[in-house]
mmCIF file of C-alpha atoms in Angstrom:
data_model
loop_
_atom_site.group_PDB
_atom_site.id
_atom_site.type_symbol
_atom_site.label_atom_id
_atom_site.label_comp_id
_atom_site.label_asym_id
_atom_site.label_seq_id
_atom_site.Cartn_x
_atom_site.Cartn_y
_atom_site.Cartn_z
ATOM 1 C CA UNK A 1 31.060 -49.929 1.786
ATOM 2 C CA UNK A 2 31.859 -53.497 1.124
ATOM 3 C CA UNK A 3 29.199 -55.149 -1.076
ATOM 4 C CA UNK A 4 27.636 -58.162 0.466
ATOM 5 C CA UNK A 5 25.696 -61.629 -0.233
ATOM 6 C CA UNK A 6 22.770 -61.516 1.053
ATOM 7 C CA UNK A 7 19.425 -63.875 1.555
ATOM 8 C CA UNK A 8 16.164 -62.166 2.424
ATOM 9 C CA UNK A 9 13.694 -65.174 3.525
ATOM 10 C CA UNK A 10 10.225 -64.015 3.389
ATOM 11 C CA UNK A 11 9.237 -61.291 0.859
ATOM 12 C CA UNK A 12 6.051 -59.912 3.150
ATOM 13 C CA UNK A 13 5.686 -55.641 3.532
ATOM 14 C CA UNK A 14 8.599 -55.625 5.589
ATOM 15 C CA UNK A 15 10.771 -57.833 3.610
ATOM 16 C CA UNK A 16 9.935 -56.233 0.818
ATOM 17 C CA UNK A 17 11.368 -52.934 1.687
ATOM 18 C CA UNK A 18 14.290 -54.225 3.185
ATOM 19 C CA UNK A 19 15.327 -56.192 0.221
ATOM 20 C CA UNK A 20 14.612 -53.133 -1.956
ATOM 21 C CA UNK A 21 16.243 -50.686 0.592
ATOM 22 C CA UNK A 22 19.163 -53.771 0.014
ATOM 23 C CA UNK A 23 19.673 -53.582 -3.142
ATOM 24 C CA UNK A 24 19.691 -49.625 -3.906
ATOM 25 C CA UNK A 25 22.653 -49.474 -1.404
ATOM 26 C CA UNK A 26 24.588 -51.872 -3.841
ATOM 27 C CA UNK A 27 24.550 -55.405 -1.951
ATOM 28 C CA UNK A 28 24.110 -58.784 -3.687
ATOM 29 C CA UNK A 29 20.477 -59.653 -2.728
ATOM 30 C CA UNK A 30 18.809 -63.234 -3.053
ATOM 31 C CA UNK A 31 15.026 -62.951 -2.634
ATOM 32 C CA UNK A 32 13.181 -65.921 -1.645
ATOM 33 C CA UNK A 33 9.399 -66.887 -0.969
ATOM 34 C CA UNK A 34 7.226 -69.276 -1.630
ATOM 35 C CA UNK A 35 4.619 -67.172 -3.716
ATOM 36 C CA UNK A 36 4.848 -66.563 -7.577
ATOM 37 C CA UNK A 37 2.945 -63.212 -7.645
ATOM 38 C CA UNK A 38 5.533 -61.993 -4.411
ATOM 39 C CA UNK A 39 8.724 -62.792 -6.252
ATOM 40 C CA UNK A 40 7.409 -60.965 -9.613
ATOM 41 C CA UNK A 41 6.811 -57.780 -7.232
ATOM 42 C CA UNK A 42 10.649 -58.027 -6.029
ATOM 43 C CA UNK A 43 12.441 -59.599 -8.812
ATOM 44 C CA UNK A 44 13.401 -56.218 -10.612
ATOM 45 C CA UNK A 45 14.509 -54.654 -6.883
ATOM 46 C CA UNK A 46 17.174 -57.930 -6.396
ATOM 47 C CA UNK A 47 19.734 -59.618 -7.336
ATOM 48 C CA UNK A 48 18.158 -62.936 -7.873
ATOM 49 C CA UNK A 49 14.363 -63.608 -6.544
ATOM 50 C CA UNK A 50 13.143 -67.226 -6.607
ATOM 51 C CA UNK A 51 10.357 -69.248 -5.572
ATOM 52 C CA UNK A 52 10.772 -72.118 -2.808
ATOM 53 C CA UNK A 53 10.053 -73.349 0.180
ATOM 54 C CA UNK A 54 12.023 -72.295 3.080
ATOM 55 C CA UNK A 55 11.328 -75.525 4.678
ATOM 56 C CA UNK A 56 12.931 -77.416 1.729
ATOM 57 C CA UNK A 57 16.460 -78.407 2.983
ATOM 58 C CA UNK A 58 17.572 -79.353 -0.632
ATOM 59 C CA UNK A 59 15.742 -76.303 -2.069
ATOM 60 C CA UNK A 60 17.641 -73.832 0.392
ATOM 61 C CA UNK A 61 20.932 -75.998 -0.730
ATOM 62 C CA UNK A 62 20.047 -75.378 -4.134
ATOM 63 C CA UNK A 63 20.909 -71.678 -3.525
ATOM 64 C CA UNK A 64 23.927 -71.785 -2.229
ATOM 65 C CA UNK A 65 22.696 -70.258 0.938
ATOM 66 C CA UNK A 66 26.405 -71.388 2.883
ATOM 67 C CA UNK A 67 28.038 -69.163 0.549
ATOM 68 C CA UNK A 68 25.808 -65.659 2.012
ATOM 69 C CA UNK A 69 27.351 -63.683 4.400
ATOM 70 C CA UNK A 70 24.038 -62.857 5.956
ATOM 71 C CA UNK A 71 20.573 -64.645 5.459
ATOM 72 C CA UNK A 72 17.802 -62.882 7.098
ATOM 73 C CA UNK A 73 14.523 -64.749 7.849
ATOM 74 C CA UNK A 74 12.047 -62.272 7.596
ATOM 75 C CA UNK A 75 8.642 -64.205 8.017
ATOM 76 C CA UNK A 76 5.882 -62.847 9.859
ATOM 77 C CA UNK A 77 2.772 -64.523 9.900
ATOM 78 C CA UNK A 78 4.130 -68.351 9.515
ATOM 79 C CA UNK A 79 6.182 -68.626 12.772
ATOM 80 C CA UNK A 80 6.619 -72.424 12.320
ATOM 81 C CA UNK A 81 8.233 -72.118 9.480
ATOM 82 C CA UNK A 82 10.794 -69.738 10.425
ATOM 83 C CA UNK A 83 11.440 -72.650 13.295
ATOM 84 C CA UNK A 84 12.143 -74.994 10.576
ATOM 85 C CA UNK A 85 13.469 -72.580 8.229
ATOM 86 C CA UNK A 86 16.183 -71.666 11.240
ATOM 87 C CA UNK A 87 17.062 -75.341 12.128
ATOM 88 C CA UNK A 88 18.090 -75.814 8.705
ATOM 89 C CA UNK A 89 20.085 -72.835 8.044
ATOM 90 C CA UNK A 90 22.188 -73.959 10.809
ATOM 91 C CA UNK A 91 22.660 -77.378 9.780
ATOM 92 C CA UNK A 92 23.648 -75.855 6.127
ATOM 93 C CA UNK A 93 26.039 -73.477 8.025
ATOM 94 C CA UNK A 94 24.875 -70.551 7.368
ATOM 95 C CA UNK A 95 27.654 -67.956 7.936
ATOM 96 C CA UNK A 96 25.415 -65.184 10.079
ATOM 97 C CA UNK A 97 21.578 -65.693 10.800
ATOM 98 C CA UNK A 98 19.098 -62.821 11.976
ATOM 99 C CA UNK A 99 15.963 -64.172 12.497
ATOM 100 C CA UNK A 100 12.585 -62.044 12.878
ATOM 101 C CA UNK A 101 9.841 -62.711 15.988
ATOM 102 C CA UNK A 102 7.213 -61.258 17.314
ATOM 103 C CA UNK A 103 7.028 -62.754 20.474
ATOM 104 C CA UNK A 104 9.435 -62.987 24.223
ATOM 105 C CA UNK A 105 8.008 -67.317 23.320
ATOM 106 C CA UNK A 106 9.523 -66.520 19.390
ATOM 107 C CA UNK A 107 12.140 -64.747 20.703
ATOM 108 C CA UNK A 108 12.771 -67.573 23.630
ATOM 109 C CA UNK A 109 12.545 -70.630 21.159
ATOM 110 C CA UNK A 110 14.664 -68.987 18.247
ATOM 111 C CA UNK A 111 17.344 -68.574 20.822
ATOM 112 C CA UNK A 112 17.211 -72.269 21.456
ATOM 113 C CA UNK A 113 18.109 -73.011 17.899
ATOM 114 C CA UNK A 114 21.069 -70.666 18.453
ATOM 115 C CA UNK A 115 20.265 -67.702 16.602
ATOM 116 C CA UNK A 116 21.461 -64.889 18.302
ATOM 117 C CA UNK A 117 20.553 -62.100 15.873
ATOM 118 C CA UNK A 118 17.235 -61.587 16.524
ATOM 119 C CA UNK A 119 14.823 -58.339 15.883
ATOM 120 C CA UNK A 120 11.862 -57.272 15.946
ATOM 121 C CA UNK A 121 10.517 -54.500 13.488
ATOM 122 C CA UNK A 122 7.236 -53.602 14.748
ATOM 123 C CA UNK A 123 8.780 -53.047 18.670
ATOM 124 C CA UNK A 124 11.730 -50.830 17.291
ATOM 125 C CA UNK A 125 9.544 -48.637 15.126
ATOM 126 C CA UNK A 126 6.630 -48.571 17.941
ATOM 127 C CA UNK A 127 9.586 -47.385 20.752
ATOM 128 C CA UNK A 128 10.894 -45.174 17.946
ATOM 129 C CA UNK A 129 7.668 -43.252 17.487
ATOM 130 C CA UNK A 130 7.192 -43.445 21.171
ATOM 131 C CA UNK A 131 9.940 -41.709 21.886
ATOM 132 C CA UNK A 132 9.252 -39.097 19.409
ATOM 133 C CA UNK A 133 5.812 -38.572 20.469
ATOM 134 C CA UNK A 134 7.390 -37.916 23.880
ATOM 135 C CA UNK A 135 9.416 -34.829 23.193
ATOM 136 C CA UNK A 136 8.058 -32.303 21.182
ATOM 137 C CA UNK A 137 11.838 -31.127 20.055
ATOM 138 C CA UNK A 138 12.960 -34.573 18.643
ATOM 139 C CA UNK A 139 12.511 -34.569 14.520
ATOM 140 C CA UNK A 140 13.408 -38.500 14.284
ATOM 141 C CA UNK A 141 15.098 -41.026 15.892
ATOM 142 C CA UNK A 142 16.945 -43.874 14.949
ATOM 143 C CA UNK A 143 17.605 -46.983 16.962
ATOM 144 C CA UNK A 144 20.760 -48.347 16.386
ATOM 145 C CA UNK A 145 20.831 -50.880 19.209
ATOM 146 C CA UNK A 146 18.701 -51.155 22.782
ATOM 147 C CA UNK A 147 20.932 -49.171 24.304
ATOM 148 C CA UNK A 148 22.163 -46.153 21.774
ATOM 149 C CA UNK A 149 20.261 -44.239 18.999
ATOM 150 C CA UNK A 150 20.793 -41.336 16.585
ATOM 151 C CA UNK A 151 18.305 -38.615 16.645
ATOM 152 C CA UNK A 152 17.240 -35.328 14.863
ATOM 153 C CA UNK A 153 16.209 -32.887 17.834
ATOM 154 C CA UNK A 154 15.705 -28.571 17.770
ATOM 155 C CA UNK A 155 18.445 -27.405 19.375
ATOM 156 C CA UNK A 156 17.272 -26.208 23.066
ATOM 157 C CA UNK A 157 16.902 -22.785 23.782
ATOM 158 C CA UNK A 158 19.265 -22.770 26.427
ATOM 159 C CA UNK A 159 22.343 -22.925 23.813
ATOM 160 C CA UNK A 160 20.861 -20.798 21.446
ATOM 161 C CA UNK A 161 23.519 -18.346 20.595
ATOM 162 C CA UNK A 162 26.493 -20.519 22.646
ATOM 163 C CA UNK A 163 29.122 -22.693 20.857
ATOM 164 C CA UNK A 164 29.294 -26.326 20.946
ATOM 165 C CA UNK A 165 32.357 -25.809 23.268
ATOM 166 C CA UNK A 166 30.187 -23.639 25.641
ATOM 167 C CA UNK A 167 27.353 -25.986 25.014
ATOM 168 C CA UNK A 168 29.792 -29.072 26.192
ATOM 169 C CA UNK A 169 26.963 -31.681 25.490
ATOM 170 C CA UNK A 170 29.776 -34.182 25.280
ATOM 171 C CA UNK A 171 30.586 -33.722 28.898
ATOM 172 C CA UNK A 172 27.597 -33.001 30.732
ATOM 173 C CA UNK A 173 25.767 -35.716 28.865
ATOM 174 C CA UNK A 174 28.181 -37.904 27.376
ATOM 175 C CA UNK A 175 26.375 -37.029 23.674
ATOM 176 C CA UNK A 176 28.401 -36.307 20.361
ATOM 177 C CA UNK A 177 26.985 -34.191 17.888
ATOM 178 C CA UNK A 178 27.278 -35.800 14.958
ATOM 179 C CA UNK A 179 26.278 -32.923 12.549
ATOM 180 C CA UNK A 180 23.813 -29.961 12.222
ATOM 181 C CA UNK A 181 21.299 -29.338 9.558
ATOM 182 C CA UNK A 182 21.279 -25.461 9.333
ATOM 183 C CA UNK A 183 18.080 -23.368 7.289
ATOM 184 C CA UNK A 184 20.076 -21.235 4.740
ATOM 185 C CA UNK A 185 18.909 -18.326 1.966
ATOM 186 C CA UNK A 186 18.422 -19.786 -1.124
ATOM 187 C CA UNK A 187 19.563 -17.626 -3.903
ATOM 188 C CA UNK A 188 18.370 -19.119 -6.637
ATOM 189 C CA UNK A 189 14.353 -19.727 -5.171
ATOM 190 C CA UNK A 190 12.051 -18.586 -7.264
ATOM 191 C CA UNK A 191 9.306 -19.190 -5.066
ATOM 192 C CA UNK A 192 8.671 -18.003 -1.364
ATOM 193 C CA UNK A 193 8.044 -20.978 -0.117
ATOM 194 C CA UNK A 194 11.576 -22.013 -1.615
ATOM 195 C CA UNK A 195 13.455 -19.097 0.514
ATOM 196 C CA UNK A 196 14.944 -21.551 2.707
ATOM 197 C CA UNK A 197 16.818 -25.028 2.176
ATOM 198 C CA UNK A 198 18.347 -27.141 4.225
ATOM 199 C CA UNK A 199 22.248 -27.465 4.785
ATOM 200 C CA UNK A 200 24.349 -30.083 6.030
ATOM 201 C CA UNK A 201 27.051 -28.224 8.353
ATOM 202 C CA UNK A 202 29.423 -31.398 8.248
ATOM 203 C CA UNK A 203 31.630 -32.274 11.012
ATOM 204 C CA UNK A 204 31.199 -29.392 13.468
ATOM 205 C CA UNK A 205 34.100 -27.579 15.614
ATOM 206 C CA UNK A 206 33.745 -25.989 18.778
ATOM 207 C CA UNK A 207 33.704 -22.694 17.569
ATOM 208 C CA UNK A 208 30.542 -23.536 15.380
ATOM 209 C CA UNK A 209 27.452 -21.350 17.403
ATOM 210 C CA UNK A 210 24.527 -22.705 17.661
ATOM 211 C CA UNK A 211 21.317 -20.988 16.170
ATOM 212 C CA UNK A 212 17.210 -20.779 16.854
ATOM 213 C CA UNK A 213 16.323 -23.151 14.104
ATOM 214 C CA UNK A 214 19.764 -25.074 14.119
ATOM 215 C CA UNK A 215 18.712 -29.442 13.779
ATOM 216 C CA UNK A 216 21.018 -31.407 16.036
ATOM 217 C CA UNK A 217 22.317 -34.792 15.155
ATOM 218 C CA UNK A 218 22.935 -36.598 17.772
ATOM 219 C CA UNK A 219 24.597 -40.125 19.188
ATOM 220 C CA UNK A 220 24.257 -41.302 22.008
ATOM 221 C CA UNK A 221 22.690 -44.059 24.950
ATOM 222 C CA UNK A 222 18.778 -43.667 24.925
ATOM 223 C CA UNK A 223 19.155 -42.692 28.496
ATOM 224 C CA UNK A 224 21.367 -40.000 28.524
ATOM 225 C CA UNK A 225 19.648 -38.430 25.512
ATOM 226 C CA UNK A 226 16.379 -38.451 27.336
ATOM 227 C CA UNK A 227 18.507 -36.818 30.450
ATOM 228 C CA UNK A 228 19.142 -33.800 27.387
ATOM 229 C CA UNK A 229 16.152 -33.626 25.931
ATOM 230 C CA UNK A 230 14.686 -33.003 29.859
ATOM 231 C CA UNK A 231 17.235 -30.333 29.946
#
């Protein structure tokens, strides 16, 4: 993974984590908000966290902020100052701008500035429950884009006992399975409740049969895995 520069504008619950989640995988993170007791919370989870005003041309140019390969505005409650905050970034030249809304007008008027990466938190995690809510089978589900996802499902009980090959998700629902998480003995449990542990099967073959408790991992369009989940 190639480590990367960048600028997390906004240090509320969900900025928080994501600068955090950030900086564990090994990226470069610059932390910024406009409140002292925010940017002591963060400071030990980034690279650099400092206190300004996102609305501050020369503050922003302080930073460097040209010189990130990604600066994410991730305001929530202050939508006129991720306006501002955007209209500056781009006359800085910011290399890559995602911008946060919460709103089709927020989403509308941030697309005006020309910022094309736009997202929404709350809708992807509301659609991502939804649709695990809605089949019983599915263990989690990410959303990769609007149109494909990864998710954790049982395996159906009609290919209980077949192979993948037999199964052929690939070709009757255009799906690849990316891996399978498989219960296995554990010898060394000293507890009951420790019997079992769960194993990564890596990249599986065709020959690999499938079994009652067997965790898919699959990738795939939203609507073709809702075509497979309705068997």
């Amino acid at each position: 993974m190639k480590r990367k520069k960048i600028a997390v504008i906004g240090i509320g619950s969900f900025g928080n984590l994501f600068a955090r989640y950030l900086f564990q995988e090994g990226h470069e993170v610059l932390a910024i908000d406009r409140s002292e007791e925010v940017i002591q919370d963060i400071k030990d989870f980034s690279t650099v966290a400092v206190v300004l005003d996102a609305t501050d041309e020369n503050a922003l140019r302080s930073q460097s902020i040209e010189d990130m390969d990604i600066v994410v505005i991730a305001i929530a409650d202050d939508f006129q100052t991720s306006v501002i905050c955007a209209d500056l970034l781009k006359k800085l030249k910011a290399k890559k701008i995602y911008a946060r809304y919460q709103t089709e007008l927020q989403h509308k008027i941030l697309s005006l500035l020309g910022i094309q990466n736009l997202f929404n938190p709350e809708e992807k995690a509301a659609k991502s429950m939804a649709e695990m809510l809605g089949y019983s089978s599915m263990k989690a589900n990410f959303l990769l884009s609007e149109e494909y996802s990864v998710v954790e499902v049982n395996v159906p009980p009609r290919y209980i006992d077949k192979t993948i090959a037999e199964a052929d998700i690939r070709h009757n629902y255009e799906l690849n399975i990316i891996t399978i998480k498989r219960y296995v003995m554990n010898k060394d449990a000293k507890r009951a409740s420790d019997s079992k542990i769960e194993k990564i099967m890596g990249i599986p073959k065709g020959s690999m049969t499938l079994k009652e408790d067997d965790i898919l991992v699959i990738f795939g369009t939203q609507a073709n895995l809702n075509k497979f989940l309705e068997g």
